[in-house]
Amino acid sequence: MGDFSKSITGHERASFERTLCCMLKDLEGHQTTVELRNEIQITGIIDHVDGHMNFSMSNVSYEKPRQQPLQFSHIKIHGKQIRFVHIPDQINMQKAIVKTTG
Amino acid sequence: MTDAQEPSNVIEEPFDLIRMSLDEKVYVKMKNGRELRGKLFAYDQHLNMVLGDVEETITTVEVDEDTYEELFKSTKRSIQMLFVRGDGVILVSPPTRPGY
């Protein structure tokens, strides 16, 4: 998988700095659950978040409602498809927000 | 958008209303019959939000095939800390007072 994290466009950097996306950056390396617009719940470790809220995750459990979860070693999620991101308890909210807005 | 660093108490635009609700309990109506009630920690211009101690209510309407009467069902669940993507949000409001 090519390392696209180095080539960040100006538009994307602006997206990062002006929205709450930068707070999602703080979640990198943590395990969490992402809920998509189509009710699918994806639980795994967040590898990378970009300015468009695209996620790449590893060690993923992909669960459709009322179905057996599938396991994937790696998955890429399109930002527009996301409805919720569960924030793990370990994240100190105050610190994350101050870091991003302050 | 003003450059003032100190928070002002004047409500000039709709975002100021949301700014007033920071750190307070809010009611968020979302698409697909979802409602959230939780404490507003952060928001941005897209209405991406971070809510704490959230209770999500999903309401569905089922129509009985024989009687055609509408059955409203709702499911609730609680999440400790939730990031909500703004494009699903319809409205944000302080919860109805008193008593909430």
XYZ file of C-alpha atoms in Angstrom:
202
model
C 0.000 0.000 0.000
C 1.580 3.263 -1.100
C 2.215 5.894 1.509
C -0.133 8.673 0.487
C 0.099 10.385 3.851
C 3.128 12.363 2.762
C 1.486 13.954 -0.258
C -1.197 16.070 1.389
C -2.911 18.638 -0.784
C -3.376 22.225 0.385
C -7.118 21.740 0.234
C -6.855 18.753 2.520
C -4.630 20.533 5.011
C -7.180 23.347 5.185
C -9.856 20.727 5.704
C -7.846 19.336 8.590
C -7.121 22.606 10.270
C -10.595 24.089 10.027
C -12.763 21.134 11.004
C -12.970 18.491 13.677
C -11.128 16.052 11.386
C -7.906 16.875 13.210
C -9.420 15.464 16.352
C -9.987 12.194 14.543
C -6.257 12.206 13.755
C -5.707 11.749 17.492
C -7.410 8.385 17.298
C -4.677 6.885 15.139
C -3.288 3.762 16.761
C -6.368 3.226 18.904
C -9.023 0.593 18.570
C -12.500 1.905 17.948
C -15.775 1.334 16.145
C -16.841 3.241 13.047
C -20.490 3.160 12.071
C -21.381 3.649 8.448
C -24.504 5.148 6.899
C -25.595 1.686 5.814
C -25.715 0.402 9.404
C -22.442 -1.508 9.081
C -20.213 -1.411 12.163
C -16.490 -1.689 11.677
C -14.289 -2.292 14.711
C -10.531 -2.194 14.454
C -7.329 -0.263 14.957
C -7.169 3.059 13.148
C -4.077 3.300 10.978
C -4.609 6.610 9.277
C -7.188 9.393 8.975
C -7.039 12.029 6.269
C -8.668 15.410 5.750
C -11.654 13.896 3.990
C -12.324 11.656 6.994
C -11.226 8.605 4.999
C -10.089 5.921 7.438
C -7.715 3.062 6.990
C -7.970 0.431 9.671
C -6.414 -2.929 10.468
C -7.457 -6.043 12.416
C -10.980 -5.291 11.422
C -14.252 -6.911 12.364
C -16.900 -5.949 9.815
C -20.410 -6.459 11.084
C -23.640 -6.137 9.164
C -26.728 -5.993 11.394
C -28.059 -9.433 12.292
C -25.207 -11.177 10.453
C -21.998 -12.872 11.420
C -19.051 -10.444 11.511
C -16.362 -10.790 8.855
C -12.696 -10.362 9.673
C -10.308 -8.370 7.536
C -6.646 -7.594 8.045
C -7.010 -4.165 6.477
C -9.844 -1.960 5.284
C -10.221 1.503 3.807
C -13.349 3.476 4.617
C -14.603 6.378 2.531
C -15.229 9.444 4.693
C -18.608 10.225 3.204
C -19.977 6.859 4.233
C -19.337 7.435 7.904
C -22.146 8.225 10.286
C -20.477 7.859 13.687
C -17.058 7.240 15.155
C -16.999 5.852 18.676
C -14.285 7.515 20.687
C -12.457 5.188 23.064
C -12.473 6.029 26.761
C -8.743 6.553 26.924
C -8.854 9.684 24.813
C -8.805 12.787 26.943
C -11.422 14.959 25.264
C -10.296 18.237 26.741
C -6.725 17.737 25.655
C -7.709 16.692 22.158
C -9.969 19.688 21.647
C -7.506 22.185 23.077
C -4.842 20.728 20.833
C -6.960 21.120 17.759
C -8.525 24.510 18.441
C -5.943 26.194 20.634
C -16.570 35.482 10.889
C -15.095 37.661 13.635
C -11.446 37.377 14.648
C -12.220 38.028 18.322
C -10.475 35.557 20.595
C -12.651 36.219 23.629
C -16.024 34.478 23.459
C -18.810 37.022 23.068
C -22.298 36.537 24.420
C -23.972 38.214 21.481
C -25.951 35.924 19.210
C -25.395 37.115 15.681
C -25.713 34.014 13.588
C -27.062 30.475 13.988
C -23.628 29.080 14.868
C -23.579 31.350 17.897
C -26.614 29.469 19.178
C -24.662 26.237 18.976
C -21.663 27.906 20.564
C -23.897 28.840 23.495
C -24.764 25.155 23.889
C -21.156 24.007 24.277
C -20.754 21.916 27.405
C -24.508 21.611 27.723
C -26.897 18.826 26.941
C -28.268 19.094 23.418
C -30.842 17.345 21.308
C -29.686 16.416 17.799
C -32.102 15.283 15.133
C -30.481 13.208 12.407
C -31.539 11.607 9.162
C -33.202 8.186 9.136
C -35.286 8.819 12.232
C -32.360 9.066 14.611
C -32.162 11.360 17.594
C -29.266 11.941 19.916
C -29.272 13.463 23.369
C -25.913 14.223 24.861
C -23.417 16.789 26.071
C -21.907 18.882 23.311
C -18.127 18.929 23.549
C -17.143 20.258 20.147
C -18.546 21.195 16.783
C -17.362 22.642 13.490
C -18.861 24.430 10.505
C -19.972 21.157 8.921
C -21.818 20.307 12.131
C -19.422 17.458 12.801
C -19.848 17.114 16.562
C -18.378 15.371 19.546
C -21.047 14.358 22.049
C -20.558 12.783 25.452
C -22.871 10.425 27.378
C -25.092 10.065 24.366
C -28.407 8.336 24.177
C -29.390 7.460 20.613
C -33.023 6.786 19.754
C -33.906 5.169 16.435
C -37.587 5.407 15.537
C -39.118 3.264 12.826
C -42.670 3.149 11.544
C -44.156 -0.141 10.555
C -47.488 -0.318 8.831
C -49.650 -3.292 9.747
C -50.626 -5.052 6.545
C -54.172 -5.834 7.573
C -55.267 -2.897 9.655
C -52.973 -0.312 7.999
C -52.320 1.178 11.377
C -48.931 2.752 11.990
C -46.735 1.143 14.620
C -44.004 3.370 16.006
C -41.070 1.427 17.352
C -38.021 2.930 18.929
C -34.727 1.444 20.014
C -32.304 3.192 22.306
C -28.652 2.759 23.039
C -26.028 4.621 25.038
C -22.553 5.544 23.934
C -19.979 7.252 26.131
C -18.242 9.467 23.600
C -19.315 9.834 20.015
C -18.077 11.714 16.975
C -20.947 12.543 14.635
C -20.364 13.368 10.966
C -22.138 16.577 10.117
C -23.821 15.543 6.891
C -26.263 13.352 8.823
C -27.398 16.142 11.130
C -30.728 17.877 10.543
C -30.953 20.113 13.597
C -29.345 20.868 16.941
C -31.337 22.214 19.833
C -31.186 22.635 23.576
C -33.364 19.902 25.048
C -36.868 20.911 26.067
C -36.876 22.428 29.518
C -37.895 22.097 32.322
C -37.067 18.670 33.615
C -35.613 17.445 30.277
